[in-house]
Tab-separated table of C-alpha atoms in Angstrom:
chain	number	residue	atom	x	y	z
F	1	MET	CA	46.790	41.854	21.109
F	2	LYS	CA	46.625	38.665	19.049
F	3	LYS	CA	48.090	38.254	15.560
F	4	PRO	CA	45.588	37.384	12.815
F	5	ARG	CA	45.509	33.758	11.523
F	6	LEU	CA	45.938	34.999	7.978
F	7	SER	CA	49.650	34.511	7.300
F	8	PHE	CA	52.061	36.365	5.011
F	9	SER	CA	52.714	32.977	3.261
F	10	LEU	CA	49.059	32.549	2.403
F	11	LEU	CA	48.814	36.154	1.113
F	12	HIS	CA	51.784	35.480	-1.177
F	13	LYS	CA	50.182	32.223	-2.391
F	14	ILE	CA	46.966	34.117	-3.232
F	15	PHE	CA	48.922	36.621	-5.274
F	16	VAL	CA	50.706	33.794	-7.103
F	17	ALA	CA	47.380	33.304	-8.924
F	18	ALA	CA	47.842	36.731	-10.480
F	19	SER	CA	50.992	35.457	-12.166
F	20	ILE	CA	49.594	32.131	-13.441
F	21	ARG	CA	48.919	32.424	-17.147
F	22	ARG	CA	46.064	30.414	-18.598
F	23	TRP	CA	45.881	29.003	-22.128
F	24	ASN	CA	49.623	29.530	-22.472
F	25	ASP	CA	49.872	26.980	-25.215
F	26	GLN	CA	47.374	28.985	-27.313
F	27	ALA	CA	47.666	32.146	-29.344
F	28	THR	CA	45.685	34.558	-27.175
F	29	PRO	CA	44.763	38.194	-28.032
F	30	VAL	CA	45.053	39.113	-24.379
F	31	GLU	CA	46.669	37.488	-21.261
F	32	PHE	CA	44.364	35.305	-19.223
F	33	LEU	CA	45.331	34.973	-15.573
F	34	GLU	CA	44.208	32.452	-12.972
F	35	LEU	CA	43.212	34.966	-10.311
F	36	ASP	CA	40.862	36.620	-12.787
F	37	LYS	CA	39.321	33.303	-13.861
F	38	GLN	CA	38.678	32.373	-10.189
F	39	ALA	CA	37.024	35.761	-9.575
F	40	HIS	CA	34.868	35.412	-12.682
F	41	LYS	CA	34.016	31.838	-11.675
F	42	ILE	CA	32.652	32.888	-8.209
F	43	VAL	CA	30.711	35.818	-9.741
F	44	ILE	CA	29.013	33.408	-12.143
F	45	ALA	CA	28.342	31.048	-9.221
F	46	TYR	CA	26.634	33.840	-7.357
F	47	PHE	CA	24.194	34.388	-10.294
F	48	LEU	CA	23.674	30.607	-10.776
F	49	ALA	CA	22.906	30.121	-7.063
F	50	HIS	CA	20.256	32.873	-7.109
F	51	PHE	CA	18.651	31.505	-10.246
F	52	GLU	CA	18.504	28.017	-8.563
F	53	THR	CA	16.611	29.666	-5.714
F	54	ILE	CA	14.318	31.647	-7.932
F	55	LYS	CA	13.546	29.154	-10.693
F	56	ASN	CA	14.117	25.723	-9.182
F	57	LYS	CA	13.230	26.587	-5.527
F	58	GLN	CA	16.533	25.140	-4.310
F	59	THR	CA	17.884	26.142	-0.909
F	60	ILE	CA	21.521	27.320	-1.307
F	61	ASP	CA	23.956	27.221	1.629
F	62	TRP	CA	25.898	30.378	0.779
F	63	GLU	CA	28.593	29.766	3.404
F	64	LEU	CA	29.155	26.292	1.910
F	65	LEU	CA	29.220	27.689	-1.596
F	66	ILE	CA	31.932	30.231	-0.686
F	67	LEU	CA	34.006	27.778	1.310
F	68	GLN	CA	33.925	25.080	-1.454
F	69	PHE	CA	34.966	27.776	-3.939
F	70	CYS	CA	37.941	28.540	-1.582
F	71	TYR	CA	38.890	24.843	-1.400
F	72	GLU	CA	39.015	24.659	-5.146
F	73	PHE	CA	40.889	27.944	-5.420
F	74	PHE	CA	43.599	26.930	-2.935
F	75	GLU	CA	43.980	23.524	-4.673
F	76	ARG	CA	44.422	25.312	-8.030
F	77	ILE	CA	47.229	27.596	-6.604
F	78	ILE	CA	49.213	24.512	-5.537
F	79	LEU	CA	48.629	22.387	-8.685
F	80	THR	CA	49.052	25.319	-11.038
F	81	ASP	CA	51.488	23.680	-13.480
F	82	ILE	CA	49.336	20.690	-14.341
F	83	LYS	CA	47.459	21.087	-17.661
F	84	PRO	CA	43.683	20.320	-17.405
F	85	PRO	CA	43.670	17.102	-19.411
F	86	VAL	CA	46.527	15.666	-17.387
F	87	PHE	CA	45.018	16.957	-14.119
F	88	HIS	CA	41.739	15.187	-14.801
F	89	LYS	CA	43.492	11.902	-15.504
F	90	LEU	CA	45.501	12.287	-12.261
F	91	VAL	CA	42.322	13.050	-10.325
F	92	LYS	CA	40.695	9.946	-11.742
F	93	ASN	CA	43.552	7.577	-10.692
F	94	HIS	CA	45.472	9.334	-7.973
F	95	ASN	CA	43.197	11.908	-6.394
F	96	LYS	CA	43.887	11.019	-2.747
F	97	GLU	CA	47.614	11.418	-3.236
F	98	LEU	CA	47.091	14.781	-4.962
F	99	VAL	CA	44.787	16.028	-2.201
F	100	ASP	CA	47.213	14.914	0.475
F	101	PHE	CA	49.961	16.827	-1.241
F	102	VAL	CA	47.835	19.934	-1.584
F	103	CYS	CA	46.880	19.810	2.116
F	104	LEU	CA	50.440	19.231	3.221
F	105	GLU	CA	51.509	22.328	1.214
F	106	LEU	CA	48.700	24.444	2.745
F	107	GLU	CA	48.744	22.986	6.256
F	108	GLU	CA	50.903	25.573	7.873
F	109	ASP	CA	48.773	28.376	6.419
F	110	LEU	CA	45.302	26.896	6.926
F	111	LYS	CA	45.475	24.589	9.980
F	112	GLY	CA	44.343	27.431	12.285
F	113	PHE	CA	41.093	27.835	10.322
F	114	PRO	CA	37.993	25.725	11.271
F	115	PHE	CA	37.448	24.544	7.652
F	116	PHE	CA	40.789	22.928	6.996
F	117	GLU	CA	39.724	19.320	7.514
F	118	ASN	CA	36.421	19.887	5.674
F	119	MET	CA	38.573	21.036	2.746
F	120	ARG	CA	40.398	17.730	2.691
F	121	SER	CA	37.109	15.833	2.638
F	122	TYR	CA	35.688	18.001	-0.161
F	123	LEU	CA	38.779	17.601	-2.364
F	124	TYR	CA	38.732	13.866	-1.718
F	125	GLY	CA	35.385	13.900	-3.542
F	126	GLU	CA	33.353	12.884	-0.491
F	127	VAL	CA	30.856	15.749	-1.026
F	128	ASN	CA	28.147	16.028	-3.718
F	129	ASN	CA	25.795	18.896	-3.320
F	130	ILE	CA	23.998	21.567	-5.322
F	131	GLU	CA	26.705	24.101	-4.358
F	132	LYS	CA	29.403	21.836	-5.921
F	133	GLN	CA	27.332	21.457	-9.142
F	134	ILE	CA	27.049	25.305	-9.307
F	135	LEU	CA	30.786	25.717	-8.877
F	136	LYS	CA	31.480	23.111	-11.567
F	137	ALA	CA	29.122	24.794	-14.028
F	138	SER	CA	30.623	28.203	-13.174
F	139	HIS	CA	34.121	26.841	-13.824
F	140	TYR	CA	33.209	25.578	-17.182
F	141	TYR	CA	31.341	28.715	-18.202
F	142	ALA	CA	34.183	30.984	-17.140
F	143	SER	CA	36.553	28.750	-19.262
F	144	LYS	CA	34.088	28.980	-22.174
F	145	TRP	CA	33.982	32.782	-21.868
F	146	GLU	CA	37.794	32.879	-22.151
F	147	PHE	CA	38.123	30.314	-24.929
F	148	ASP	CA	35.412	31.971	-27.096
F	149	ILE	CA	37.696	34.967	-27.270
F	150	ILE	CA	40.677	32.708	-28.239
F	151	TYR	CA	38.575	30.893	-30.779
F	152	HIS	CA	37.480	34.017	-32.591
F	153	PHE	CA	41.039	35.294	-32.532
F	154	ASN	CA	42.411	32.273	-34.427
F	155	PRO	CA	39.942	29.347	-35.017
F	156	LYS	CA	42.274	27.599	-37.467
F	157	MET	CA	45.104	26.727	-35.026
F	158	PHE	CA	45.716	23.090	-34.164
F	159	ASP	CA	43.181	21.577	-31.789
F	160	VAL	CA	41.293	24.876	-31.207
F	161	GLN	CA	37.977	23.552	-32.625
F	162	ASN	CA	38.267	20.339	-30.536
F	163	ILE	CA	38.909	22.257	-27.338
F	164	LYS	CA	35.932	24.504	-28.037
F	165	ASN	CA	33.707	21.503	-28.656
F	166	ILE	CA	34.810	19.902	-25.347
F	167	ILE	CA	34.136	23.112	-23.373
F	168	ASP	CA	30.766	23.678	-25.026
F	169	ARG	CA	29.737	20.070	-24.083
F	170	GLN	CA	30.861	20.580	-20.496
F	171	VAL	CA	28.618	23.647	-20.230
F	172	GLU	CA	25.740	21.755	-21.861
F	173	GLU	CA	25.985	18.974	-19.241
F	174	HIS	CA	24.739	21.610	-16.737
F	175	TYR	CA	21.498	22.591	-18.461
F	176	HIS	CA	19.706	21.210	-15.393
F	177	LEU	CA	20.778	24.405	-13.611
F	178	ALA	CA	18.335	27.224	-14.223
F	179	GLY	CA	21.084	29.818	-14.330
F	180	ILE	CA	22.977	28.129	-17.171
F	181	VAL	CA	19.751	28.023	-19.222
F	182	GLU	CA	19.197	31.787	-18.453
F	183	ILE	CA	22.679	32.701	-19.601
F	184	VAL	CA	22.424	30.615	-22.829
F	185	LEU	CA	18.902	31.726	-23.748
F	186	TYR	CA	18.841	35.422	-22.677
F	187	GLN	CA	21.285	37.956	-24.060
F	188	GLU	CA	20.881	40.482	-21.186
F	189	ILE	CA	22.017	37.933	-18.512
F	190	ARG	CA	24.815	36.776	-20.765
F	191	GLU	CA	25.909	40.379	-21.285
F	192	ILE	CA	26.000	40.983	-17.516
F	193	ILE	CA	28.227	37.908	-16.999
F	194	GLY	CA	30.415	39.336	-19.828
F	195	MET	CA	30.562	42.771	-18.221
F	196	PHE	CA	32.051	41.243	-15.057
F	197	GLY	CA	34.571	39.397	-17.255
F	198	GLN	CA	35.643	42.696	-18.782
F	199	LEU	CA	36.897	43.772	-15.379
F	200	ARG	CA	39.788	41.416	-16.128
F	201	PHE	CA	41.010	43.959	-18.693
F	202	GLN	CA	40.951	46.978	-16.327
F	203	LYS	CA	44.324	47.046	-14.662
F	204	ARG	CA	44.870	48.561	-11.234
F	205	TRP	CA	47.485	51.282	-10.787
F	206	SER	CA	47.285	51.733	-14.534
F	207	GLN	CA	49.674	54.680	-14.549
F	208	THR	CA	52.624	52.794	-13.155
F	209	PRO	CA	54.466	49.598	-14.085
F	210	ARG	CA	53.742	46.814	-11.625
F	211	VAL	CA	54.252	42.998	-11.318
F	212	PRO	CA	51.953	41.174	-11.211
F	213	ALA	CA	49.641	43.695	-12.930
F	214	THR	CA	46.464	42.789	-11.108
F	215	SER	CA	43.078	43.585	-12.614
F	216	VAL	CA	40.095	45.199	-10.948
F	217	LEU	CA	38.325	41.807	-11.045
F	218	GLY	CA	41.332	39.974	-9.451
F	219	HIS	CA	41.574	42.723	-6.754
F	220	THR	CA	37.889	42.213	-5.743
F	221	LEU	CA	38.580	38.515	-5.124
F	222	VAL	CA	41.575	39.259	-2.922
F	223	VAL	CA	39.441	41.710	-0.897
F	224	ALA	CA	36.722	39.092	-0.567
F	225	LEU	CA	39.239	36.431	0.586
F	226	CYS	CA	40.922	38.725	3.100
F	227	ALA	CA	37.572	39.727	4.589
F	228	LEU	CA	36.542	36.092	4.846
F	229	LEU	CA	39.721	34.777	6.463
F	230	LEU	CA	40.170	37.718	8.827
F	231	GLY	CA	36.447	37.483	9.755
F	232	TYR	CA	37.224	34.276	11.719
F	233	ASP	CA	39.441	36.268	14.079
F	234	LEU	CA	36.806	38.965	14.521
F	235	LYS	CA	34.224	36.305	15.283
F	236	CYS	CA	31.847	37.563	12.675
F	237	CYS	CA	28.494	35.695	12.476
F	238	LYS	CA	27.830	33.408	9.535
F	239	GLN	CA	25.728	35.997	7.623
F	240	MET	CA	28.313	38.692	8.203
F	241	GLN	CA	31.013	36.384	6.821
F	242	ILE	CA	28.874	35.792	3.739
F	243	ASN	CA	28.120	39.530	3.279
F	244	HIS	CA	31.711	40.491	3.642
F	245	PHE	CA	32.858	37.995	1.021
F	246	LEU	CA	30.180	39.157	-1.453
F	247	CYS	CA	30.637	42.816	-0.669
F	248	GLY	CA	34.361	42.426	-1.315
F	249	LEU	CA	33.595	40.666	-4.567
F	250	PHE	CA	31.138	43.232	-5.829
F	251	HIS	CA	32.522	46.525	-4.253
F	252	ASP	CA	34.131	47.634	-7.528
F	253	LEU	CA	31.130	46.639	-9.721
F	254	PRO	CA	30.414	50.273	-10.720
F	255	GLU	CA	33.883	50.524	-12.181
F	256	ILE	CA	32.739	48.306	-15.090
F	257	LEU	CA	30.876	51.382	-16.207
F	258	THR	CA	33.067	54.261	-15.095
F	259	ARG	CA	36.568	52.777	-15.094
F	260	ASP	CA	38.948	52.925	-12.168
F	261	ILE	CA	39.249	56.676	-11.428
F	262	ILE	CA	42.368	57.086	-9.227
F	263	SER	CA	42.043	58.517	-5.760
F	264	PRO	CA	44.166	61.659	-6.291
F	265	ILE	CA	41.831	62.849	-9.014
F	266	LYS	CA	38.839	62.223	-6.880
F	267	ARG	CA	40.335	64.070	-3.883
F	268	SER	CA	41.759	67.014	-5.864
F	269	ILE	CA	38.551	68.236	-7.413
F	270	LYS	CA	35.975	69.358	-4.870
F	271	GLY	CA	32.747	67.425	-5.063
F	272	LEU	CA	33.990	65.057	-7.809
F	273	ASP	CA	33.862	61.990	-5.688
F	274	THR	CA	30.194	62.533	-4.867
F	275	PHE	CA	29.385	63.327	-8.473
F	276	ILE	CA	31.082	60.110	-9.622
F	277	LYS	CA	29.079	58.126	-7.066
F	278	GLN	CA	25.874	59.523	-8.517
F	279	ILE	CA	26.861	58.606	-12.020
F	280	GLU	CA	27.930	55.084	-10.876
F	281	GLU	CA	24.533	54.507	-9.205
F	282	GLU	CA	22.655	55.677	-12.288
F	283	GLU	CA	24.738	53.442	-14.557
F	284	VAL	CA	24.389	50.381	-12.326
F	285	LYS	CA	20.659	50.905	-12.154
F	286	GLU	CA	20.197	51.300	-15.944
F	287	LYS	CA	22.680	48.661	-17.178
F	288	ILE	CA	22.485	45.991	-14.434
F	289	LEU	CA	19.620	46.356	-11.988
F	290	THR	CA	16.909	46.638	-14.623
F	291	LYS	CA	18.073	43.305	-16.180
F	292	VAL	CA	18.094	41.025	-13.104
F	293	PRO	CA	15.496	39.626	-10.755
F	294	LYS	CA	14.545	41.529	-7.707
F	295	LEU	CA	16.465	39.252	-5.282
F	296	ILE	CA	19.684	40.058	-7.136
F	297	GLN	CA	18.833	43.771	-7.374
F	298	GLU	CA	18.408	43.981	-3.581
F	299	ASP	CA	21.729	42.187	-3.081
F	300	ILE	CA	23.685	44.406	-5.469
F	301	ILE	CA	22.254	47.598	-3.993
F	302	TYR	CA	23.175	46.439	-0.418
F	303	PHE	CA	26.623	45.371	-1.473
F	304	THR	CA	27.640	48.390	-3.691
F	305	LYS	CA	25.803	51.514	-2.453
F	306	GLU	CA	27.992	53.112	0.170
F	307	GLU	CA	30.072	49.946	0.104
F	308	PHE	CA	32.356	50.894	2.986
F	309	SER	CA	29.576	52.093	5.383
F	310	ASN	CA	28.681	50.105	8.543
F	311	ARG	CA	25.140	48.803	8.166
F	312	TYR	CA	22.556	46.232	9.012
F	313	LYS	CA	18.982	45.449	8.085
F	314	LYS	CA	15.916	45.832	10.276
F	315	ASP	CA	12.310	45.360	9.183
F	316	GLY	CA	13.435	45.505	5.549
F	317	LYS	CA	15.278	48.847	5.984
F	318	ILE	CA	18.982	49.488	5.879
F	319	ILE	CA	20.347	51.152	8.991
F	320	PHE	CA	23.733	52.932	8.939
F	321	LEU	CA	26.037	53.213	11.903
F	322	PRO	CA	28.984	55.711	12.245
F	323	LYS	CA	31.116	53.367	14.281
F	324	GLY	CA	31.925	49.814	13.079
F	325	GLU	CA	32.508	48.480	16.638
F	326	GLU	CA	28.747	48.788	17.175
F	327	ILE	CA	28.179	46.335	14.379
F	328	LEU	CA	30.377	43.728	16.077
F	329	ARG	CA	29.044	44.461	19.529
F	330	ASP	CA	25.311	44.865	19.059
F	331	PHE	CA	24.367	43.539	15.630
F	332	ASN	CA	26.624	40.511	15.055
F	333	LYS	CA	23.715	38.181	14.441
F	334	ASP	CA	22.533	36.498	11.237
F	335	PHE	CA	19.087	38.068	11.179
F	336	TYR	CA	20.534	41.583	11.055
F	337	SER	CA	22.558	40.768	7.920
F	338	PRO	CA	25.311	43.062	9.118
F	339	VAL	CA	28.231	44.607	7.207
F	340	PHE	CA	31.268	46.020	8.922
F	341	GLY	CA	32.063	48.562	6.260
F	342	GLU	CA	35.179	49.996	7.937
F	343	PHE	CA	36.646	46.522	8.070
F	344	LEU	CA	35.993	46.050	4.324
F	345	LYS	CA	37.778	49.334	3.689
F	346	TYR	CA	40.733	47.940	5.649
F	347	CYS	CA	40.708	44.761	3.463
F	348	ASP	CA	40.459	46.934	0.246
F	349	HIS	CA	43.513	48.911	1.392
F	350	LEU	CA	45.350	45.746	2.468
F	351	SER	CA	44.919	44.429	-1.057
F	352	ALA	CA	46.252	47.671	-2.496
F	353	PHE	CA	49.163	47.605	-0.042
F	354	LEU	CA	50.044	44.052	-1.084
F	355	GLU	CA	49.821	44.983	-4.751
F	356	ALA	CA	52.403	47.703	-4.200
F	357	LYS	CA	54.707	45.798	-1.851
F	358	ILE	CA	54.817	42.607	-3.965
F	359	SER	CA	55.695	44.590	-7.051
F	360	ILE	CA	58.475	46.467	-5.172
F	361	GLY	CA	59.712	43.032	-3.883
F	362	HIS	CA	59.888	41.899	-7.524
F	363	GLY	CA	62.139	44.909	-8.301
F	364	ILE	CA	59.419	46.798	-10.176
F	365	SER	CA	59.019	50.021	-8.346
F	366	SER	CA	57.951	53.627	-8.837
F	367	LYS	CA	57.284	56.725	-6.719
F	368	ASP	CA	53.559	56.011	-6.785
F	369	LEU	CA	54.010	52.435	-5.512
F	370	GLN	CA	56.535	53.451	-2.848
F	371	GLU	CA	54.372	56.320	-1.588
F	372	GLY	CA	51.183	54.357	-1.769
F	373	ALA	CA	52.683	51.494	0.334
F	374	LYS	CA	54.185	53.878	2.866
F	375	ASN	CA	51.003	55.890	3.265
F	376	LEU	CA	48.893	52.813	3.745
F	377	GLU	CA	51.345	51.311	6.262
F	378	TYR	CA	51.269	54.606	8.212
F	379	GLN	CA	47.533	54.633	8.148
F	380	TYR	CA	47.089	51.056	9.382
F	381	ASN	CA	50.229	50.075	11.247
F	382	ASP	CA	48.426	50.288	14.646
F	383	LYS	CA	45.037	49.088	13.499
F	384	GLU	CA	43.255	46.896	16.062
F	385	ILE	CA	39.700	45.458	16.161
F	386	ASN	CA	38.416	43.275	18.888
F	387	GLY	CA	41.896	42.574	20.260
F	388	ILE	CA	43.247	41.484	16.792
F	389	ASP	CA	46.430	43.222	15.614
F	390	LEU	CA	45.364	43.970	12.069
F	391	GLY	CA	48.314	46.425	11.763
F	392	TYR	CA	50.642	43.461	11.913
F	393	LEU	CA	49.864	42.613	8.246
F	394	PHE	CA	51.083	46.087	7.215
F	395	ARG	CA	54.041	46.386	9.545
F	396	GLY	CA	55.469	42.887	8.972
F	397	PHE	CA	54.833	42.242	5.293
F	398	LYS	CA	57.922	41.818	3.087
F	399	GLY	CA	57.407	41.838	-0.680
């Protein structure tokens, strides 16, 4: 069996983003973390991309949008300590040197992936496309969403009004994007974006101390990234890669409305898990699906309903399969829009395992964390798909 290309070093770097505080020179009512900001950014980008398709008839390359987001995310992890005004000045005058440094720091982790050299070109500024414009607008709007909270908390502090004015102008510069106009003009769309942002405040493993204390929103991005990066080893087709990233990103969407009900409670009360699913579907339909265009409705239903099932589309219908290997063997083609649900469940559990192990490695432990990590390692230590030793990431990981 072959080891996956996804390294322990890269997994640690991804989780560093859960410890990077944002706005740490401001008085903030809550803690804002980089991992959460990045997750919120790509969720906003998803909506903006669809509105560009619907309103402005733009063709969006979803693979490119996701990869360019990853390039920016990886760069942010490496250049985390540079404040935005300083960073922008450095980019203006020394961007090539900064990018070379970022790529050197990430080379060992990313050189095995086919996108590594494209990342360098993108960060050099050699690419200007609609996907990049969408990501830039999403970045600014996610920052605005955060800073509006800070502003209302203490608008009289030094430079707060100036920062707010700058961010507002940055958002206004993207009014050529249909999605930004929708968010600004229509309260229902704005509220949906805000609902996703609120997943920042729902902490995972809420009944036990943990460092870093990742949120539900941050967790979904880790799942999405793991699915994308491991998908290269599984030789997933382009559309499956896109689906896996977006499914990972949206798989906990119903928890905006029901909160994160821990597994022991779901398992201990007979029929509760099914009943919760019914409530979640009703809430998603009422509070989200009725407020978005049909194209987004169809996506969200496909990504969140029975999120860990193996499925594909044929003649407009969703077909479910009991065994995930059939998806890879028989339906690994773009026109089937396949989802390997069992693999996504693995990625979800891998993220949970990393959350527990990294906290234990930091010296913050508990019975729940120890047992959770042990049980997941036991469940997946010999996991293999298509000759890839996925159990390796459980057996060999050190917090």
